[in-house]
XYZ file of C-alpha atoms in Angstrom:
298
model
C -55.503 19.499 -85.506
C -58.872 19.516 -83.884
C -59.243 15.767 -84.481
C -55.698 15.209 -83.257
C -56.392 17.119 -80.047
C -59.647 15.258 -79.616
C -57.935 11.907 -80.007
C -55.187 13.007 -77.654
C -57.723 14.030 -75.022
C -59.583 10.771 -75.512
C -56.403 8.737 -75.058
C -55.518 10.793 -72.021
C -58.932 10.185 -70.491
C -58.626 6.462 -71.242
C -55.234 6.331 -69.569
C -56.564 8.222 -66.570
C -59.503 5.838 -66.325
C -57.167 2.865 -66.607
C -54.945 4.266 -63.876
C -57.989 4.914 -61.691
C -59.158 1.349 -62.222
C -55.697 -0.012 -61.427
C -55.550 2.054 -58.248
C -59.038 0.902 -57.321
C -58.046 -2.714 -57.867
C -54.986 -2.260 -55.683
C -57.140 -0.637 -53.030
C -59.682 -3.446 -53.194
C -56.907 -6.023 -52.987
C -55.424 -4.273 -49.957
C -58.846 -4.062 -48.314
C -59.406 -7.753 -48.965
C -56.089 -8.625 -47.322
C -56.700 -6.451 -44.263
C -60.238 -7.781 -43.765
C -59.245 -11.462 -44.029
C -59.715 -13.652 -40.968
C -55.984 -14.319 -40.705
C -55.028 -10.625 -40.776
C -57.690 -9.781 -38.191
C -56.340 -12.551 -35.952
C -52.764 -11.311 -36.486
C -53.679 -7.749 -35.501
C -55.380 -9.024 -32.339
C -52.217 -10.965 -31.552
C -50.068 -7.841 -31.959
C -52.437 -5.926 -29.688
C -52.252 -8.624 -27.014
C -48.452 -8.839 -27.282
C -48.180 -5.053 -26.935
C -50.388 -5.124 -23.838
C -48.256 -7.940 -22.415
C -45.090 -5.921 -22.999
C -46.673 -2.877 -21.320
C -47.784 -4.948 -18.345
C -44.305 -6.447 -18.041
C -42.794 -2.961 -17.910
C -45.220 -2.101 -15.115
C -43.866 -5.085 -13.203
C -40.298 -4.002 -14.004
C -40.895 -0.584 -12.459
C -41.650 -2.243 -9.117
C -38.544 -4.442 -9.148
C -35.495 -3.299 -7.184
C -32.989 -5.688 -8.748
C -31.482 -3.792 -11.751
C -30.411 -6.993 -13.535
C -33.888 -8.515 -13.439
C -35.445 -5.181 -14.384
C -33.199 -4.893 -17.443
C -33.978 -8.483 -18.438
C -37.716 -7.715 -18.451
C -37.259 -4.500 -20.459
C -35.138 -6.320 -23.048
C -37.595 -9.230 -23.314
C -40.555 -6.835 -23.639
C -38.854 -5.036 -26.529
C -38.161 -8.402 -28.139
C -41.823 -9.379 -27.955
C -42.919 -6.117 -29.601
C -40.499 -6.636 -32.469
C -41.518 -10.286 -32.890
C -45.226 -9.416 -32.963
C -44.661 -6.778 -35.633
C -42.651 -9.312 -37.642
C -45.555 -11.758 -37.546
C -47.936 -9.050 -38.764
C -45.707 -8.230 -41.728
C -45.185 -11.910 -42.619
C -48.923 -12.599 -42.299
C -49.742 -9.759 -44.671
C -47.338 -11.246 -47.243
C -48.992 -14.663 -46.971
C -52.477 -13.190 -47.359
C -51.299 -11.250 -50.418
C -49.995 -14.420 -52.093
C -50.819 -17.759 -50.408
C -48.938 -19.601 -53.178
C -45.593 -18.039 -52.246
C -43.707 -20.728 -50.335
C -41.007 -18.283 -49.226
C -43.674 -16.111 -47.598
C -45.146 -19.192 -45.907
C -41.725 -20.174 -44.579
C -41.045 -16.613 -43.418
C -44.290 -16.698 -41.441
C -43.264 -20.025 -39.890
C -39.998 -18.419 -38.729
C -41.781 -15.268 -37.520
C -44.220 -17.305 -35.426
C -41.368 -19.331 -33.938
C -39.627 -16.083 -33.031
C -42.819 -14.850 -31.380
C -43.085 -18.077 -29.370
C -39.508 -17.662 -28.189
C -40.059 -13.990 -27.305
C -43.263 -14.815 -25.455
C -41.439 -17.483 -23.462
C -38.461 -15.200 -22.726
C -40.681 -12.423 -21.390
C -42.751 -14.803 -19.269
C -39.585 -16.249 -17.750
C -38.084 -12.804 -17.106
C -41.191 -11.573 -15.290
C -41.811 -14.838 -13.431
C -38.244 -14.815 -12.116
C -39.105 -11.718 -10.074
C -42.077 -13.382 -8.362
C -41.725 -14.260 -4.706
C -43.543 -16.465 -2.200
C -45.695 -19.525 -2.561
C -47.504 -18.229 -5.645
C -44.358 -18.244 -7.793
C -44.652 -21.929 -8.749
C -48.298 -21.424 -9.755
C -47.416 -18.441 -11.945
C -44.591 -20.320 -13.652
C -46.786 -23.386 -14.226
C -49.595 -21.295 -15.703
C -47.228 -19.543 -18.097
C -45.660 -22.828 -19.195
C -49.050 -24.409 -19.832
C -50.252 -21.371 -21.780
C -47.221 -21.449 -24.069
C -47.548 -25.202 -24.603
C -51.216 -24.944 -25.571
C -50.394 -22.200 -28.082
C -47.665 -24.108 -29.907
C -48.697 -27.766 -29.702
C -50.007 -27.838 -33.299
C -47.396 -25.820 -35.161
C -48.063 -25.055 -38.818
C -45.674 -26.266 -41.492
C -45.476 -25.351 -45.158
C -43.779 -28.683 -46.011
C -46.867 -30.141 -47.685
C -47.356 -27.135 -49.931
C -43.664 -27.027 -50.737
C -43.637 -30.708 -51.768
C -46.760 -30.278 -53.921
C -45.263 -27.287 -55.732
C -41.927 -29.037 -56.229
C -43.714 -32.076 -57.686
C -45.580 -29.815 -60.106
C -42.283 -28.328 -61.274
C -40.824 -31.803 -61.779
C -43.881 -32.885 -63.753
C -43.657 -29.792 -65.979
C -40.298 -31.085 -67.235
C -42.074 -34.079 -68.798
C -42.945 -32.130 -71.957
C -39.231 -31.768 -72.778
C -38.582 -35.532 -72.788
C -38.447 -37.397 -76.109
C -37.434 -41.030 -75.467
C -39.713 -43.609 -73.840
C -36.989 -44.717 -71.410
C -36.328 -41.183 -70.212
C -40.073 -40.629 -69.883
C -40.384 -43.762 -67.741
C -37.433 -42.726 -65.541
C -38.908 -39.262 -65.059
C -42.432 -40.497 -64.337
C -41.024 -43.026 -61.853
C -39.178 -40.253 -60.024
C -42.301 -38.076 -59.924
C -44.389 -41.049 -58.737
C -42.124 -41.442 -55.711
C -42.699 -37.790 -54.785
C -46.438 -38.138 -55.353
C -46.599 -41.205 -53.117
C -44.673 -39.342 -50.410
C -47.107 -36.445 -50.739
C -50.077 -38.818 -50.569
C -48.716 -40.373 -47.368
C -48.288 -36.917 -45.819
C -51.831 -35.982 -46.866
C -53.222 -39.093 -45.151
C -51.263 -38.251 -42.011
C -52.555 -34.678 -42.137
C -56.088 -36.017 -42.544
C -55.724 -38.063 -39.350
C -54.603 -34.953 -37.469
C -57.386 -32.607 -38.562
C -60.548 -32.252 -36.487
C -62.585 -30.955 -39.429
C -64.487 -33.894 -41.016
C -64.886 -32.077 -44.347
C -61.183 -31.371 -44.696
C -60.366 -34.888 -43.502
C -62.437 -36.416 -46.297
C -61.033 -34.028 -48.911
C -57.448 -34.814 -47.876
C -58.051 -38.569 -47.969
C -59.671 -38.316 -51.408
C -56.826 -36.145 -52.690
C -54.269 -38.688 -51.487
C -56.122 -41.558 -53.200
C -56.562 -39.743 -56.515
C -52.926 -38.634 -56.591
C -51.674 -42.149 -55.903
C -53.956 -43.653 -58.572
C -52.985 -41.061 -61.181
C -49.269 -41.522 -60.519
C -49.604 -45.308 -60.772
C -51.515 -44.980 -64.048
C -48.861 -42.718 -65.580
C -46.073 -45.052 -64.451
C -47.787 -48.169 -65.860
C -48.490 -46.533 -69.232
C -44.905 -45.315 -69.415
C -43.571 -48.784 -68.570
C -45.713 -50.346 -71.323
C -44.253 -47.952 -73.883
C -40.721 -48.837 -72.812
C -41.414 -52.588 -72.951
C -42.990 -52.376 -76.400
C -40.309 -49.965 -77.624
C -43.035 -47.782 -79.102
C -43.300 -44.042 -79.236
C -46.175 -42.426 -77.405
C -47.949 -41.514 -80.641
C -51.354 -41.721 -78.986
C -50.023 -39.438 -76.215
C -51.425 -41.736 -73.520
C -48.520 -41.092 -71.158
C -48.689 -37.358 -71.807
C -52.424 -37.386 -71.134
C -51.871 -39.272 -67.858
C -49.179 -36.785 -66.856
C -51.542 -33.897 -67.606
C -54.224 -35.532 -65.478
C -51.747 -35.863 -62.634
C -50.839 -32.184 -63.032
C -54.475 -31.149 -62.647
C -54.806 -33.302 -59.511
C -51.672 -31.740 -58.041
C -52.986 -28.239 -58.757
C -56.307 -29.091 -57.063
C -54.403 -30.530 -54.091
C -52.276 -27.402 -53.816
C -55.413 -25.232 -53.743
C -56.827 -27.420 -50.966
C -53.591 -27.166 -48.974
C -53.571 -23.378 -49.319
C -57.136 -23.218 -48.021
C -56.347 -25.456 -45.052
C -53.112 -23.590 -44.368
C -54.907 -20.250 -43.961
C -57.549 -21.840 -41.712
C -54.876 -23.503 -39.560
C -52.838 -20.330 -39.269
C -55.897 -18.328 -38.245
C -56.760 -20.861 -35.552
C -53.222 -21.003 -34.233
C -52.823 -17.230 -34.189
C -56.020 -17.012 -32.148
C -54.645 -19.629 -29.719
C -51.441 -17.629 -29.272
C -53.453 -14.508 -28.502
C -55.474 -16.416 -25.902
C -52.259 -17.737 -24.337
C -50.786 -14.251 -24.050
C -53.961 -12.975 -22.413
C -53.979 -15.927 -20.008
C -50.474 -15.118 -18.790
C -51.413 -11.439 -18.361
C -54.413 -12.446 -16.273
C -52.196 -14.528 -13.977
C -49.817 -11.581 -13.587
C -52.655 -9.193 -12.718
C -54.186 -11.592 -10.223
C -50.812 -11.968 -8.478
C -49.351 -8.497 -8.906
C -48.441 -8.258 -5.234
C -45.843 -11.043 -5.487
C -43.597 -9.175 -7.941
C -40.893 -7.122 -6.283
C-alpha cells in the first residue's frame, strides 16, 4: 500500500508538472503572439482608430444638424467595431500564419476598416464649412489612398498550399499515364505560381526578398519541368517507375513548394505589419487636419 501510494503521488506530481509545463507553453505562445511586430502594429491601429472615433464625436457635439450628427455617431461606432475586428483577425494570423482562412479573414477585416475609415472621414468632412472644406476633403482622400495602395492578398499562399495538396495525391497513382496527367496538371499550377512570384518580386522594395522570390520561382519551374519530362519518358517507354525517378522528382518539388510557402508566410507578415503601420499613420493624419481646422465644423 505504501508503494502504491508512493507511485500514485509520483504520478500525480508528474501530471501536475506536465500540466504546469503545458500552461507555461501556452503562456509563452500567447506572449510571443502579443509581442510580435504585427500585433503591436495592430494595437496601435486600434488606439488610433479609437482616438479618431472620439474626435469625431467631439465634432458631432458641435453640429446642429441632427442628420449629420447621427451620421457621424454611426460611422464612429462602425470604425470602433472594424478596428476591433482587425485586432482579433490579426491575433489569429499571428497564432497560425499557415491558416489560409485566417489570412483571408484578416484581408476582409482590413477592407472593412478601410471602408469604415472612409465613411467616418466623409461624415465628418460633410459638416465642414467655408474655403477650408475642399482642403480637408482632399487631405482625407489622399490619406486613405496612401494607406490602401498596396493591399495585401493571400492568393499566393493559397495557391502554394493548394499545389502542395495536389502533389500529395501523386503517391496514390499507379499507372504511368495517370502519373503523367497528374504531374502535367500540377506543373501548370507551379508555373502559374512561379509567374506570380516573379510579379511579386518586381513589386517588392526589399532587395533580399526580391532575390529570394526570383530564385524560388526559377527553382519551382525547373523542378516542375523535370518531373514532367521524367513522367513523359516513362509513358513513352511504357515502363513502370521502378527506379522511382518520377517519385523522387515529385518529392523534390514538394520540398521546394514547402520552402516557398515558408518564404511567403514570412513576407506576408512583414507586408501586413508595414501596411497596418501605414493605416495608423493615415488615421492620425486625418485627425491632425481635423484639429487644425476645428473651427470650420458646425
